[in-house]
Amino acid sequence: MLAHLSVAVLSLLPTADALVRKDGVGRLPAMGWNSWNAFGCDVNSTKIMTAATEMIQLGLKDLGYQYVNIDDCWSVKGTRNATTHRIIPNPSTFPQGISGVAKQVHRLGLKIGIYSSAGETTCAGYPASLGYEKIDAAAFAEWGIDYLKYDNCGVPSNWTDQYNFCVPDGTSAQNPNGTCPTMTNPAPAGYNWATSKTHTRYTRMRDALLGAGRTILFSLCDWGNADVNTWANSTGNSWRMAGDISADWTRISEIANENSFKMNYVGFWGHPDPDMLEVGNGNLTIPENRAHFALWAIMKGPLIIGTALNTISTTHLDILKNKYLIQFHQDPVYGRSAHPYKWGYNPDWTFDPAHPAEYWSGPSSTLDGTLVLMYNSENQTATRTATWSEVPELKGGNAYQVTDAWSGKHLGCVKDSHSVQLESHDAAVLVVGHRC
Ligand SMILES: *[C@@H]1O[C@H](CO)[C@@H](O)[C@H](O)[C@H]1NC(C)=O
Ligand SMILES: *[C@@H]1O[C@H](CO)[C@@H](O)[C@H](O)[C@H]1NC(C)=O
Ligand SMILES: *[C@@H]1O[C@H](CO)[C@@H](O)[C@H](O)[C@H]1NC(C)=O
Ligand SMILES: *[C@@H]1O[C@H](CO)[C@@H](O)[C@H](O)[C@H]1NC(C)=O
Ligand SMILES: *[C@@H]1O[C@H](CO)[C@@H](O)[C@H](O)[C@H]1NC(C)=O
Ligand SMILES: *[C@@H]1O[C@H](CO)[C@@H](O)[C@H](O)[C@H]1NC(C)=O
Ligand SMILES: *[C@@H]1O[C@H](CO)[C@@H](O)[C@H](O)[C@H]1NC(C)=O
């Protein structure tokens, strides 16, 4: 019934409007867990149910984490059901099917997500949904799916776009100023990417999901291509603004830098997605884990945990459970994210994958104040200072009650500015409250 309402609503509205749904799904950025960064292709129903039960036992559900998402490799390779043309869940790794897992996840009061691609095959070579959008959306709805991550692999040559689009995704050596100097065949000035084949591939699935009789959050994953930020608000609830994350600081820093220029696209119902969290993975330092989570939370991207929850350390878990950052992220009054107010290490507006903007602020109804973040992009310990007169939300006052978001400690009435010594790649997060 909800989906029918959505179809009706959508067809009446101009395309600039987002996927607004009566039940509120997609208004705020999603929170949950996904199998890929933890297990890659080595996924099965046991691992999914372990993640689901841990989300409850570790207190993550109580903080708002609700989606348990199965990524690539859940199906039988190379074939669809000859009668129904549906994708076939792998009977050995998902013996109760996807619907069986969905029932158990729902019984725990959680929601379940699945994965496909806007191509003929997924990134790992499994059947994907291009040309089968209605069949797959109907199957997902019948199985009880609540969330679809929709990737960009397996695109046949007759579905590739006429022009290339620059996603400045590489290292600083390749594009120090956010351009793609070696890219061939760019679109002419003024080209409308909402007329591209990429746009068609994703809107087909949007329409199939809206017609499927169940609310399914639509998580677009076209890696920032086809100028997705300019049209995705009317296509999906979130959209990847860059290529894949990995558990190393160089990559996380690159994405943070790139996304810092997309903050005007963040709002209710639409969220640029800097990709799933790597907290707990690889050899990131504790400061790096902290800064990663804090930046992802204040940019209001989806917070999708990507580590094995049955082996997570208390330190990593505490980062994922930071109540101040989660409250900022889930603000029901302010849809906008934090924005950089000063780059710090670099002059303002410098595109530098190794040194993203270091000073951020944003308003918060849930914290009843302003969130201020300071980041040290250098590879050595350094001091960073938040000066109240520089923070846009604080114009007019010179002394505020301040709380440190990592320790929860009240720092008292702080006059003019607050300085911190930060280890390499660490971030300080302050809640700047009432004037005093
Ligand atoms: C294909 O779908 C039919 C009808 O639902 C079902 O009876 C059959 O078992 C399915 N085959 C496979 C291989 O899943
Ligand atoms: C999933 O993998 C784990 C670890 O390899 C294994 O213990 C478990 O039995 C597997 N479950 C299924 C349903 O394949
Ligand atoms: C690509 O080819 C397939 C199969 O011939 C066809 O169904 C599809 O419509 C074509 N795509 C485009 C964008 O023309
Ligand atoms: C930097 O940007 C300018 C245009 O603003 C461009 O001409 C130049 O090629 C870019 N440099 C690199 C290395 O991308
Ligand atoms: C996306 O659409 C929603 C609903 O129409 C709107 O509230 C929001 O501001 C839009 N986001 C942006 C960044 O324009
Ligand atoms: C650990 O970090 C180093 C750089 O400090 C990097 O070269 C290496 O690949 C990382 N290892 C893993 C497992 O991420
Ligand atoms: C530290 O940063 C400097 C300046 O950005 C850079 O030249 C140097 O290679 C970095 N050292 C390490 C170990 O990353």
Coordinates of C-alpha atoms and ligand atoms in Angstrom, one line a residue:
M1 CA 0.0 0.0 0.0
L2 CA 2.8 2.4 0.9
A3 CA 4.5 1.7 -2.4
H4 CA 1.3 2.6 -4.3
L5 CA 1.1 5.8 -2.4
S6 CA 4.8 6.5 -3.3
V7 CA 4.2 5.8 -7.0
A8 CA 1.2 8.2 -7.0
V9 CA 3.2 10.9 -5.1
L10 CA 6.2 10.5 -7.3
S11 CA 4.3 10.8 -10.6
L12 CA 2.7 14.0 -9.4
L13 CA 5.9 15.7 -8.4
P14 CA 8.6 17.3 -10.6
T15 CA 11.7 15.2 -10.8
A16 CA 13.7 17.5 -8.6
D17 CA 11.9 16.0 -5.6
A18 CA 13.3 13.2 -3.6
L19 CA 12.0 9.8 -2.7
V20 CA 9.7 11.1 0.1
R21 CA 7.9 8.3 1.8
K22 CA 5.0 8.3 4.2
D23 CA 6.8 6.0 6.6
G24 CA 9.9 8.4 6.7
V25 CA 12.3 5.8 5.4
G26 CA 15.3 7.6 3.8
R27 CA 14.7 11.0 5.4
L28 CA 17.7 10.6 7.6
P29 CA 21.0 8.9 6.6
A30 CA 20.9 5.1 7.1
M31 CA 22.7 3.2 9.9
G32 CA 23.5 -0.4 9.9
W33 CA 26.0 -3.1 9.0
N34 CA 27.1 -4.7 5.7
S35 CA 29.1 -7.9 5.0
W36 CA 31.5 -6.7 2.3
N37 CA 34.3 -4.9 4.2
A38 CA 34.3 -7.6 6.8
F39 CA 34.0 -10.8 4.7
G40 CA 34.0 -9.9 1.0
C41 CA 32.6 -12.8 -1.0
D42 CA 32.9 -15.2 1.9
V43 CA 29.4 -14.5 3.2
N44 CA 26.6 -16.8 4.4
S45 CA 23.5 -16.8 6.6
T46 CA 25.4 -17.7 9.8
K47 CA 27.6 -14.6 9.4
I48 CA 24.6 -12.4 8.7
M49 CA 22.7 -13.7 11.8
T50 CA 25.8 -13.3 13.9
A51 CA 26.0 -9.7 12.9
A52 CA 22.3 -9.2 13.6
T53 CA 22.5 -10.7 17.1
E54 CA 25.7 -8.8 17.9
M55 CA 24.0 -5.5 16.8
I56 CA 21.5 -6.1 19.6
Q57 CA 23.9 -7.5 22.2
L58 CA 26.5 -4.8 21.7
G59 CA 23.8 -2.1 22.1
L60 CA 24.2 -0.9 18.5
K61 CA 20.5 -1.3 17.8
D62 CA 19.5 0.9 20.7
L63 CA 21.7 3.6 19.2
G64 CA 19.9 3.5 15.8
Y65 CA 21.9 0.9 13.8
Q66 CA 19.1 -1.1 12.1
Y67 CA 20.0 -2.4 8.7
V68 CA 21.8 -5.8 8.3
N69 CA 22.9 -5.8 4.7
I70 CA 24.1 -8.7 2.6
D71 CA 26.5 -7.6 -0.1
D72 CA 27.7 -9.4 -3.2
C73 CA 27.9 -13.2 -3.6
W74 CA 24.6 -14.4 -2.1
S75 CA 23.3 -16.2 -5.2
V76 CA 23.9 -19.0 -7.7
K77 CA 26.4 -17.9 -10.4
G78 CA 25.6 -18.0 -14.1
T79 CA 21.9 -18.7 -14.0
R80 CA 18.4 -17.5 -13.0
N81 CA 15.4 -19.7 -12.2
A82 CA 14.2 -21.0 -15.6
T83 CA 10.5 -20.6 -14.7
T84 CA 10.4 -17.4 -12.7
H85 CA 13.6 -15.8 -14.1
R86 CA 14.5 -14.8 -10.5
I87 CA 18.0 -14.8 -9.0
I88 CA 18.4 -18.0 -7.0
P89 CA 19.8 -17.7 -3.5
N90 CA 22.8 -20.0 -3.0
P91 CA 21.3 -23.1 -1.3
S92 CA 24.5 -24.0 0.5
T93 CA 25.4 -20.6 2.0
F94 CA 21.8 -19.5 2.5
P95 CA 20.0 -22.8 3.1
Q96 CA 16.8 -21.0 4.3
G97 CA 16.9 -18.7 1.3
I98 CA 17.0 -14.9 1.7
S99 CA 13.5 -14.9 2.9
G100 CA 14.4 -17.3 5.7
V101 CA 17.2 -14.9 6.9
A102 CA 14.9 -11.9 6.5
K103 CA 12.3 -13.5 8.8
Q104 CA 14.9 -14.1 11.5
V105 CA 16.3 -10.6 11.1
H106 CA 12.9 -9.0 11.3
R107 CA 12.1 -11.1 14.4
L108 CA 15.0 -9.3 16.1
G109 CA 13.4 -6.0 15.3
L110 CA 16.0 -5.2 12.6
K111 CA 15.8 -4.6 8.9
I112 CA 17.6 -6.5 6.1
G113 CA 19.4 -5.3 2.9
I114 CA 20.4 -7.0 -0.3
Y115 CA 22.8 -6.2 -3.1
S116 CA 22.6 -6.2 -6.9
S117 CA 24.1 -4.2 -9.8
A118 CA 22.7 -2.0 -12.6
G119 CA 24.4 -4.3 -15.1
E120 CA 24.3 -7.9 -16.3
T121 CA 26.6 -9.2 -13.6
T122 CA 27.6 -8.0 -10.1
C123 CA 31.2 -7.0 -9.4
A124 CA 32.0 -10.6 -8.4
G125 CA 30.3 -12.0 -11.5
Y126 CA 26.9 -13.1 -10.1
P127 CA 23.5 -12.4 -11.9
A128 CA 22.5 -8.7 -11.7
S129 CA 19.4 -6.7 -12.4
L130 CA 19.7 -4.7 -15.7
G131 CA 16.7 -5.8 -17.8
Y132 CA 15.3 -7.7 -14.8
E133 CA 14.4 -4.8 -12.6
K134 CA 10.8 -5.6 -12.1
I135 CA 11.4 -9.3 -11.5
D136 CA 14.2 -8.7 -9.0
A137 CA 12.3 -5.9 -7.2
A138 CA 9.3 -8.1 -6.8
A139 CA 11.5 -11.0 -5.5
F140 CA 13.2 -8.6 -3.0
A141 CA 9.9 -7.3 -1.8
E142 CA 8.4 -10.8 -1.4
W143 CA 11.5 -12.0 0.5
G144 CA 11.0 -9.1 2.9
I145 CA 14.0 -6.9 1.9
D146 CA 14.2 -3.4 3.3
Y147 CA 17.3 -1.9 1.6
L148 CA 19.0 -2.4 -1.8
K149 CA 22.6 -1.5 -2.5
Y150 CA 22.8 -1.1 -6.3
D151 CA 26.2 -1.3 -7.8
N152 CA 27.7 -0.3 -11.2
C153 CA 29.4 -3.5 -12.5
G154 CA 28.6 -5.6 -15.5
V155 CA 27.4 -2.8 -17.7
P156 CA 27.2 -4.0 -21.3
S157 CA 28.8 -1.9 -24.0
N158 CA 25.5 -0.6 -25.4
W159 CA 24.6 0.8 -22.0
T160 CA 27.8 2.9 -21.5
D161 CA 27.4 6.6 -21.6
Q162 CA 28.2 8.8 -24.6
Y163 CA 30.7 10.9 -22.5
N164 CA 33.1 10.3 -19.7
F165 CA 32.7 12.1 -16.4
C166 CA 35.6 13.2 -14.1
V167 CA 35.5 11.7 -10.6
P168 CA 38.7 13.1 -9.1
D169 CA 39.3 9.8 -7.3
G170 CA 43.0 9.3 -7.4
T171 CA 46.0 10.4 -5.5
S172 CA 47.3 13.9 -5.2
A173 CA 50.0 13.2 -7.8
Q174 CA 47.3 12.5 -10.4
N175 CA 45.0 15.4 -9.7
P176 CA 46.2 18.0 -7.2
N177 CA 43.3 20.3 -8.0
G178 CA 40.4 17.9 -8.4
T179 CA 40.5 17.5 -12.1
C180 CA 41.1 14.5 -14.4
P181 CA 43.8 15.8 -16.8
T182 CA 44.0 12.6 -18.8
M183 CA 40.3 12.0 -19.2
T184 CA 39.2 11.7 -22.8
N185 CA 35.8 12.6 -24.3
P186 CA 34.3 14.8 -21.7
A187 CA 30.7 16.0 -22.0
P188 CA 30.1 19.4 -23.7
A189 CA 29.4 22.3 -21.3
G190 CA 25.9 22.3 -20.1
Y191 CA 25.3 18.6 -20.8
N192 CA 22.5 17.2 -18.7
W193 CA 23.6 14.0 -17.1
A194 CA 20.0 13.2 -16.1
T195 CA 19.6 12.2 -19.8
S196 CA 22.5 9.7 -19.6
K197 CA 22.2 5.9 -19.8
T198 CA 23.5 5.7 -16.3
H199 CA 20.6 7.7 -15.1
T200 CA 18.2 5.4 -17.0
R201 CA 19.9 2.3 -15.5
Y202 CA 19.3 3.6 -11.9
T203 CA 15.8 5.2 -12.4
R204 CA 14.6 1.9 -13.9
M205 CA 15.3 0.2 -10.6
R206 CA 13.9 3.1 -8.6
D207 CA 10.6 2.7 -10.4
A208 CA 10.6 -1.1 -10.0
L209 CA 11.2 -0.7 -6.3
L210 CA 8.5 1.9 -5.9
G211 CA 6.1 -0.4 -7.7
A212 CA 7.0 -3.5 -5.7
G213 CA 4.6 -3.1 -2.8
R214 CA 7.2 -2.7 0.0
T215 CA 9.3 0.2 1.2
I216 CA 12.9 -0.6 0.1
L217 CA 15.5 2.0 0.8
F218 CA 17.5 2.6 -2.5
S219 CA 21.2 3.0 -2.1
L220 CA 22.8 4.0 -5.4
C221 CA 26.3 3.0 -6.0
D222 CA 27.6 4.4 -9.3
W223 CA 31.0 5.5 -7.8
G224 CA 30.3 9.2 -8.4
N225 CA 29.9 8.8 -12.1
A226 CA 27.6 10.6 -14.5
D227 CA 27.4 13.7 -12.2
V228 CA 25.3 11.6 -9.9
N229 CA 25.1 14.3 -7.2
T230 CA 23.0 16.5 -9.5
W231 CA 20.2 14.0 -10.1
A232 CA 20.4 11.3 -7.4
N233 CA 18.2 13.2 -4.9
S234 CA 15.2 12.2 -7.1
T235 CA 16.5 8.7 -7.7
G236 CA 17.8 7.2 -4.5
N237 CA 18.0 7.8 -0.8
S238 CA 21.8 7.8 -0.9
W239 CA 24.4 7.7 -3.6
R240 CA 28.1 6.9 -3.6
M241 CA 30.1 10.0 -4.5
A242 CA 33.4 8.2 -5.2
G243 CA 34.9 4.8 -5.8
D244 CA 35.4 2.1 -3.2
I245 CA 36.9 2.7 0.2
S246 CA 39.7 0.5 1.6
A247 CA 41.1 0.1 5.1
D248 CA 44.0 2.4 4.6
W249 CA 44.3 6.0 5.6
T250 CA 45.4 7.3 2.1
R251 CA 42.1 6.2 0.6
I252 CA 39.9 7.3 3.5
S253 CA 41.6 10.8 3.4
E254 CA 41.0 11.0 -0.4
I255 CA 37.3 10.3 0.0
A256 CA 36.9 12.7 2.9
N257 CA 38.6 15.4 0.7
E258 CA 36.4 14.7 -2.3
N259 CA 33.2 14.6 -0.3
S260 CA 34.0 17.8 1.6
F261 CA 33.1 19.6 -1.7
K262 CA 29.7 17.9 -2.0
M263 CA 28.2 19.1 1.3
N264 CA 25.6 21.3 -0.5
Y265 CA 24.0 18.1 -1.8
V266 CA 23.3 16.7 1.7
G267 CA 19.8 17.2 3.0
F268 CA 16.7 15.3 4.2
W269 CA 15.9 12.4 1.9
G270 CA 19.2 12.6 0.0
H271 CA 22.7 11.7 1.1
P272 CA 26.0 11.5 -0.7
D273 CA 27.7 8.3 0.4
P274 CA 31.4 8.2 1.1
D275 CA 31.1 4.4 1.3
M276 CA 30.9 1.9 4.2
L277 CA 32.9 2.2 7.4
E278 CA 36.3 0.6 7.8
V279 CA 36.4 1.1 11.6
G280 CA 38.0 -2.0 13.1
N281 CA 39.7 -3.1 9.8
G282 CA 43.2 -3.1 8.3
N283 CA 45.9 -1.3 10.2
L284 CA 44.3 2.0 10.8
T285 CA 45.5 3.6 14.0
I286 CA 43.0 4.4 16.8
P287 CA 43.2 8.1 15.9
E288 CA 42.5 7.2 12.2
N289 CA 39.5 5.1 13.3
R290 CA 38.2 8.0 15.3
A291 CA 38.7 10.6 12.6
H292 CA 37.1 8.3 10.0
F293 CA 34.0 7.7 12.0
A294 CA 33.7 11.4 13.1
L295 CA 34.0 12.7 9.5
W296 CA 31.5 10.2 8.1
A297 CA 29.0 11.0 10.8
I298 CA 29.3 14.8 10.4
M299 CA 29.1 14.6 6.6
K300 CA 25.8 12.7 7.2
G301 CA 26.7 9.8 4.9
P302 CA 25.1 6.4 5.7
L303 CA 26.9 4.9 8.7
I304 CA 27.2 1.3 7.6
I305 CA 29.6 -0.7 9.9
G306 CA 31.9 -3.0 7.9
T307 CA 33.7 -5.1 10.5
A308 CA 33.1 -8.5 12.1
L309 CA 31.0 -7.7 15.2
N310 CA 31.8 -10.9 17.1
T311 CA 35.5 -10.0 17.3
I312 CA 35.4 -6.2 17.5
S313 CA 37.5 -4.6 20.1
T314 CA 36.0 -2.4 22.8
T315 CA 37.9 0.6 21.6
H316 CA 36.6 0.3 18.0
L317 CA 33.1 -0.4 19.3
D318 CA 33.1 2.7 21.5
I319 CA 34.0 4.8 18.5
L320 CA 31.0 3.4 16.6
K321 CA 28.8 4.0 19.6
N322 CA 29.7 7.7 20.2
K323 CA 26.4 9.2 21.2
Y324 CA 27.2 12.8 20.3
L325 CA 28.2 12.0 16.7
I326 CA 25.2 9.7 16.3
Q327 CA 22.8 12.3 17.6
F328 CA 24.3 14.9 15.2
H329 CA 24.0 12.4 12.3
Q330 CA 20.3 11.6 13.1
D331 CA 19.1 15.2 13.6
P332 CA 15.4 15.4 12.9
V333 CA 15.4 19.2 12.5
Y334 CA 18.6 20.0 10.6
G335 CA 19.0 18.0 7.4
R336 CA 22.3 19.7 6.4
S337 CA 25.6 18.2 7.3
A338 CA 28.5 20.0 9.0
H339 CA 30.6 22.0 6.5
P340 CA 34.2 23.0 6.5
Y341 CA 34.6 26.5 7.8
K342 CA 38.4 26.6 7.3
W343 CA 40.8 24.2 5.6
G344 CA 43.6 24.8 8.0
Y345 CA 46.7 23.0 6.6
N346 CA 45.9 24.5 3.2
P347 CA 44.2 27.7 2.0
D348 CA 40.4 27.4 1.9
W349 CA 38.9 25.4 -0.9
T350 CA 42.1 23.5 -1.7
F351 CA 41.5 20.1 -3.2
D352 CA 44.2 18.0 -1.6
P353 CA 43.6 14.2 -1.1
A354 CA 46.3 14.0 1.7
H355 CA 45.1 17.1 3.5
P356 CA 41.3 17.5 3.6
A357 CA 39.6 20.4 5.3
E358 CA 40.6 20.3 9.0
Y359 CA 37.9 22.6 10.6
W360 CA 34.2 21.7 10.4
S361 CA 31.1 22.9 12.1
G362 CA 27.3 22.3 11.9
P363 CA 24.1 23.1 13.8
S364 CA 22.4 20.5 15.9
S365 CA 19.0 20.4 17.5
T366 CA 19.7 17.0 19.3
L367 CA 22.9 18.4 20.9
D368 CA 21.3 21.8 21.5
G369 CA 24.4 23.5 20.2
T370 CA 27.0 23.5 17.5
L371 CA 29.3 20.6 16.6
V372 CA 32.9 21.6 15.9
L373 CA 35.5 19.2 14.6
M374 CA 39.2 19.7 14.3
Y375 CA 41.4 17.3 12.3
N376 CA 45.1 17.0 12.1
S377 CA 46.0 15.9 8.5
E378 CA 49.7 15.9 9.2
N379 CA 51.7 12.8 9.8
Q380 CA 53.0 14.1 13.1
T381 CA 51.4 15.5 16.3
A382 CA 50.2 19.0 15.9
T383 CA 48.0 21.6 17.6
R384 CA 44.7 22.7 16.2
T385 CA 42.6 25.6 17.6
A386 CA 38.9 26.3 17.2
T387 CA 38.3 30.0 17.4
W388 CA 34.6 30.8 18.2
S389 CA 34.6 34.0 16.0
E390 CA 35.5 31.9 13.0
V391 CA 32.7 29.3 13.4
P392 CA 29.7 30.5 11.3
E393 CA 27.1 29.1 13.8
L394 CA 28.7 30.9 16.7
K395 CA 28.9 34.4 15.4
G396 CA 28.2 36.8 18.2
G397 CA 29.4 35.2 21.3
N398 CA 32.8 34.9 22.9
A399 CA 32.3 32.3 25.6
Y400 CA 30.5 28.9 25.5
Q401 CA 29.9 25.8 27.6
V402 CA 31.9 23.1 25.8
T403 CA 31.8 19.3 26.0
D404 CA 34.4 16.9 24.5
A405 CA 32.5 14.3 22.5
W406 CA 35.1 11.5 22.9
S407 CA 35.4 11.6 26.6
G408 CA 32.0 13.2 27.4
K409 CA 33.9 15.6 29.7
H410 CA 32.6 19.1 30.3
L411 CA 35.3 21.5 29.6
G412 CA 33.4 24.3 31.4
C413 CA 32.9 27.9 30.1
V414 CA 35.5 28.3 27.3
K415 CA 36.4 31.8 26.3
D416 CA 37.4 32.8 22.7
S417 CA 39.0 29.5 21.5
H418 CA 39.9 26.0 22.4
S419 CA 43.2 24.3 21.4
V420 CA 44.0 20.6 21.3
Q421 CA 47.1 18.6 20.7
L422 CA 46.2 16.0 18.1
E423 CA 48.2 12.9 17.1
S424 CA 48.6 12.4 13.4
H425 CA 45.2 11.9 11.7
D426 CA 43.2 12.3 14.9
A427 CA 40.1 14.4 15.2
A428 CA 38.8 16.3 18.2
V429 CA 35.0 16.7 18.4
L430 CA 33.4 19.4 20.5
V431 CA 29.9 20.2 21.4
V432 CA 29.7 23.9 21.8
G433 CA 26.6 24.7 23.8
H434 CA 25.1 27.7 25.6
R435 CA 26.8 31.0 25.9
C436 CA 28.3 31.8 29.3
Ligands
LIG1 C1 12.3 -22.1 -9.8 O1 11.0 -21.5 -9.4 C2 10.0 -22.5 -9.2 C3 8.7 -21.8 -9.0 O2 8.8 -21.0 -7.8 C4 10.4 -23.5 -8.1 O3 9.4 -24.5 -8.0 C5 11.8 -24.1 -8.4 O4 12.2 -24.8 -7.3 C6 12.8 -23.0 -8.7 N1 14.0 -23.6 -9.1 C7 15.2 -23.3 -8.6 C8 16.4 -24.0 -9.2 O5 15.3 -22.5 -7.6
LIG2 C1 29.3 -19.8 7.3 O1 30.7 -19.8 7.5 C2 31.2 -20.1 8.8 C3 32.7 -19.9 8.8 O2 33.3 -20.5 7.8 C4 30.8 -21.5 9.1 O3 31.2 -21.8 10.4 C5 29.3 -21.7 9.0 O4 28.9 -23.0 9.2 C6 28.8 -21.2 7.6 N1 27.4 -21.3 7.5 C7 26.7 -21.6 6.4 C8 25.2 -21.6 6.5 O5 27.3 -22.0 5.4
LIG3 C1 21.2 -3.0 -25.3 O1 20.9 -4.2 -25.9 C2 19.9 -5.0 -25.2 C3 19.8 -6.4 -25.9 O2 19.8 -6.3 -27.2 C4 18.6 -4.2 -25.3 O3 17.6 -5.0 -24.6 C5 18.8 -2.9 -24.6 O4 17.6 -2.1 -24.8 C6 20.0 -2.1 -25.2 N1 20.2 -1.0 -24.4 C7 20.1 0.3 -24.9 C8 20.4 1.4 -24.0 O5 19.8 0.5 -26.0
LIG4 C1 44.7 22.0 -12.5 O1 43.6 22.8 -12.9 C2 43.8 23.5 -14.2 C3 42.6 24.2 -14.5 O2 42.0 24.7 -13.4 C4 44.2 22.5 -15.3 O3 44.5 23.2 -16.4 C5 45.4 21.7 -14.9 O4 45.7 20.7 -15.8 C6 45.1 21.0 -13.5 N1 46.3 20.2 -13.1 C7 46.3 18.9 -13.0 C8 47.6 18.3 -12.8 O5 45.3 18.3 -13.0
LIG5 C1 16.3 16.5 -1.7 O1 14.9 16.5 -1.8 C2 14.2 16.8 -0.6 C3 12.7 16.6 -0.8 O2 12.3 17.2 -1.9 C4 14.6 18.1 -0.1 O3 14.0 18.3 1.2 C5 16.1 18.2 0.0 O4 16.4 19.5 0.4 C6 16.7 17.9 -1.3 N1 18.2 17.9 -1.1 C7 18.9 18.8 -1.7 C8 20.4 18.7 -1.3 O5 18.5 19.6 -2.5
LIG6 C1 49.3 -0.9 6.7 O1 49.8 0.4 6.4 C2 50.8 0.5 5.5 C3 51.2 2.0 5.4 O2 51.5 2.5 6.6 C4 50.3 0.0 4.1 O3 51.3 0.0 3.2 C5 49.8 -1.5 4.3 O4 49.3 -1.9 3.1 C6 48.8 -1.5 5.4 N1 48.4 -2.9 5.6 C7 47.1 -3.3 5.6 C8 46.8 -4.7 5.9 O5 46.2 -2.5 5.5
LIG7 C1 54.8 13.2 6.0 O1 54.2 14.4 5.3 C2 55.1 15.0 4.4 C3 54.4 16.3 4.0 O2 53.1 16.1 3.6 C4 55.5 14.1 3.3 O3 56.4 14.7 2.4 C5 56.1 12.8 3.9 O4 56.3 11.9 2.9 C6 55.2 12.2 4.9 N1 55.8 11.1 5.6 C7 55.2 9.9 5.7 C8 56.0 8.9 6.4 O5 54.1 9.7 5.3

